[in-house]
Amino acid sequence: MKIQFAIRPFVIFLMMCCIWETSAQTTRVRGRVTDAKTGEPIPYVSVFFPNTTIGITTDDNGIYDIETRDTSTMVHASMMGYLSQKKQVKRYVFNTINFELVEEQFNIENVVVKPGPNPALALLRGLYRRRALNDPDRFDRYKCKTYTKMELDLANIKQKFRSKRMQKNFGFVFNYVDTSSLTGQPYLPVMISETIADYYHSKEPSLSREVILASQVSGVEDSFSIAQFTGNLQNPINFYNNFIEMFNVRFASPLAEGGTMFYNYFLVDSVHFEGRKTYKIRFHPKRLTTPVFDGEVYIDSASYALRSASVRMPKGVNVNWIKHMRIENENQLLNDSTWFKKRDHIAAEFSLVTGDSSKLETVIGQRDVTYSQIELDCPIPKKIFSMDNDVVMADEEAGKKDSTYWNRIRPYELSAKEKNIYSMVDSIQQAPLYRNIYTIINTVLTGYWNTKYIGIGPYYKMASFNKLEGFRMQLGARTTSNVSKKIRLMSYMAYGTKDEDIKGGGSIELMFRRSLTRKLTLEASHDVVQLGAGRDALTNNNILSSIFSRGGRQRMSMVNSFEAAYEHEWLHGFSNFLGIKLRRIYSNEYVPMITPGGRIRNYISDSELHLGMRFSHNEKIYRTHFDKNYLGSKYPVLSLDVSTGLKDLLHGGSEYCRVEGGIRYTPKIPPIGHSVITVQGGKIFGRVPYQLLKLHEGNGTYFYDSYAFSCMNFYEFASDAWVSFFYEHHFNGWLLGRIPLMKRLKWREIFICKGVWGQLSRRNNGALPDTQAPLLFPVGMSSVDKPYAEMGVGIENILRLVRVDCIWRLTHRESKPGQKVQNFAVNVSLNLTF
């Protein structure tokens, strides 16, 4: 599973309620500002720490929350038309401070208001002109050191949380309860991570690279596998960009050149800080149809540089699972005219229910990044340019630094509570209740119930049914990493009540190297397989594929198979694959094998030598001991495969050469969403039975498959030369969010278009009357020389989880013998996205 690495910290907070809070010597203040006379809340009041640029404006309910690591002892509230107030705060703890502002009286007879240009926009135009000089990412070269600290906290804790059973297992953790300035609720830290890195930037040649020197994560022994996700380059913050990406959602930046499309700006104040005049600009979103912020920025009057920013996500934005989010950015003056980042701070509250009235426990996550040892226009070593990914571990020892190293390298000292979180989490993992809940969640996510040495599963294949086997029972097992971190063994057995045949298989995985994969896999099986299934189809013999089967349209074949495959990853994201596959595919009533002369064959054989390549640039890859999960790249991902048939290796084999290639690209087009574009093509040279042709991907279930045709049947079309495309555009609510009432549902619209064109040579076209093909096609199967196309629309984010697509078949709409054509299909799927 792609999220397997997060199971341990995930369990620690999930078991108590059902990415990162920083409290290291911070002064946290939260409160409400009201009118002293009426008691009504006052929105847009400026609340800040005097003599700093750290501040925020109150929301529509008069609520504010701020925090600082400075030595501030006062907090100030001001609003035009009211007398300003200052109140004292206690340093380095949480404070609840409410203000009751008194209306200011002005003894003037009349006021004349004349229209004029918005002074805030004039300042922003100055910022745009000086962007190239002030944006750190536009400097020619620089190097700096980053310290990134993340913390996960369980929030909104209720009294019932402290049950006798919880006290028995985890009573000691309640010594760590604190109060969050983001929510004003008690929270309990459950995970902390720290990362020290060298960050390099070059404008020409283009480079943004983070070399992680040290990383540690509480409760995770194998921090090497997740260190790449804990550094500065995960959700980097730059307000000079037009959009700021957070949790795969692109928010419009308040400093975007087209910012007036999204925000209204107001110049509200000017202050002197460190001897320099600074303008305070407040901004509010015009509408919530696209992800936007609400808050304020401080602009230096002399250089038009961003001194600091404090923004929050307003209520009503179409973003899932995030109840509150706040971002703070501070910049520092290195010399008379050069500004650079000083600190970034992100705080978010994650919840299943985003309403303020929800009583469910939530998770607070925060990340704090500190920049130091900044070197501008410095030479960057050649070895940094030659590295193969934007985030690189300096070495495998980076995750094994001791406490002495961390005490020396941190830019500031951790609080006593934070230092003890590491030992607290280790103690939690020893509790029996934790181990039981961890086992349950690990089973749900991975499919295997793990004992110390053996995993039993996968559970979703233990029972299923299909037309060929009838009711199918399966039991499998594999070794865990406690047996070996280099070798994994897997085996399974299955039995069908209709065919009364025992199936089974097994594999041996040998992992020679993990950081850049070097892996050999040997696999053998005697089992039924659905040929021509899509890449994202439900796995063979999955119980869900049985339950949601579309009218029994599956046409499965018994296959004996042996495969030896080796993967060699030369660089991060660039791999070659070499393998040999031996198969014997058997005929049955659903997949017959009849020669043009009328002779019935029981099977066909295939011996294939395979060479493949996959290339991606700067792709995030999560690596476990034996598995590798690709998490996507903003660049196209390329693949190329060449295979050749070895005729004499197995009796009845075929001699051929098969070349296939593909490209997948996911361009982001804010504010109107993102697209997913896949183009594939190939050519088969030689004469082969139809099972070895390109069987175009049908869909036999009501589940949506991105790489299959929803209205196409299995064995409907085949080709020996083809080009196919799969296109989706996700609008992220850009259209529906503009419709009254509909926008409250936060549904998101999708457009889908798929098609394929292919050809069949006479020697492979088993549908011709005088065919030269080795086997006749099943009744109804044909070439797709007339392009096949389907198009559809969908709604996702229904109940924040469900997706429903309606898809129409545009060509080949007439049914024919052996193929009952479906011209309209409804597919469902589950999608967990922000």
Tab-separated table of C-alpha atoms in Angstrom, residues 30 32 59-63 65 156 158 182-185 312-316 322-325 349 351-362 746 800:
chain	number	residue	atom	x	y	z
A	30	ARG	CA	-5.800	32.727	21.143
A	32	ARG	CA	-11.876	36.719	20.646
A	59	ASP	CA	-12.047	36.095	11.337
A	60	ASP	CA	-15.773	36.675	10.813
A	61	ASN	CA	-16.425	35.480	14.375
A	62	GLY	CA	-13.799	37.757	15.903
A	63	ILE	CA	-11.435	34.818	16.608
A	65	ASP	CA	-4.653	32.958	17.078
A	156	ASN	CA	-10.259	17.924	20.791
A	158	LYS	CA	-12.839	14.641	25.629
A	182	LEU	CA	-4.805	27.061	16.207
A	183	THR	CA	-7.948	25.561	17.741
A	184	GLY	CA	-7.894	26.554	21.416
A	185	GLN	CA	-8.372	22.861	22.231
A	312	ARG	CA	-5.401	31.217	6.935
A	313	MET	CA	-7.733	29.055	4.892
A	314	PRO	CA	-11.228	30.584	5.096
A	315	LYS	CA	-14.284	28.496	5.823
A	316	GLY	CA	-16.169	27.252	2.776
A	322	ILE	CA	-8.767	20.171	6.672
A	323	LYS	CA	-10.764	22.018	9.312
A	324	HIS	CA	-8.324	24.872	9.880
A	325	MET	CA	-5.051	25.844	8.246
A	349	GLU	CA	-6.179	20.617	11.757
A	351	SER	CA	-10.778	16.011	10.736
A	352	LEU	CA	-13.302	13.571	9.260
A	353	VAL	CA	-15.918	16.286	9.796
A	354	THR	CA	-14.948	19.904	9.112
A	355	GLY	CA	-17.843	21.617	10.904
A	356	ASP	CA	-16.983	23.570	14.031
A	357	SER	CA	-19.753	21.792	15.956
A	358	SER	CA	-18.121	18.387	15.456
A	359	LYS	CA	-17.206	16.605	18.689
A	360	LEU	CA	-14.855	14.137	17.012
A	361	GLU	CA	-11.205	14.038	17.973
A	362	THR	CA	-9.006	15.631	15.321
A	746	LYS	CA	-18.463	20.657	-2.527
A	800	ARG	CA	-15.683	13.496	0.223
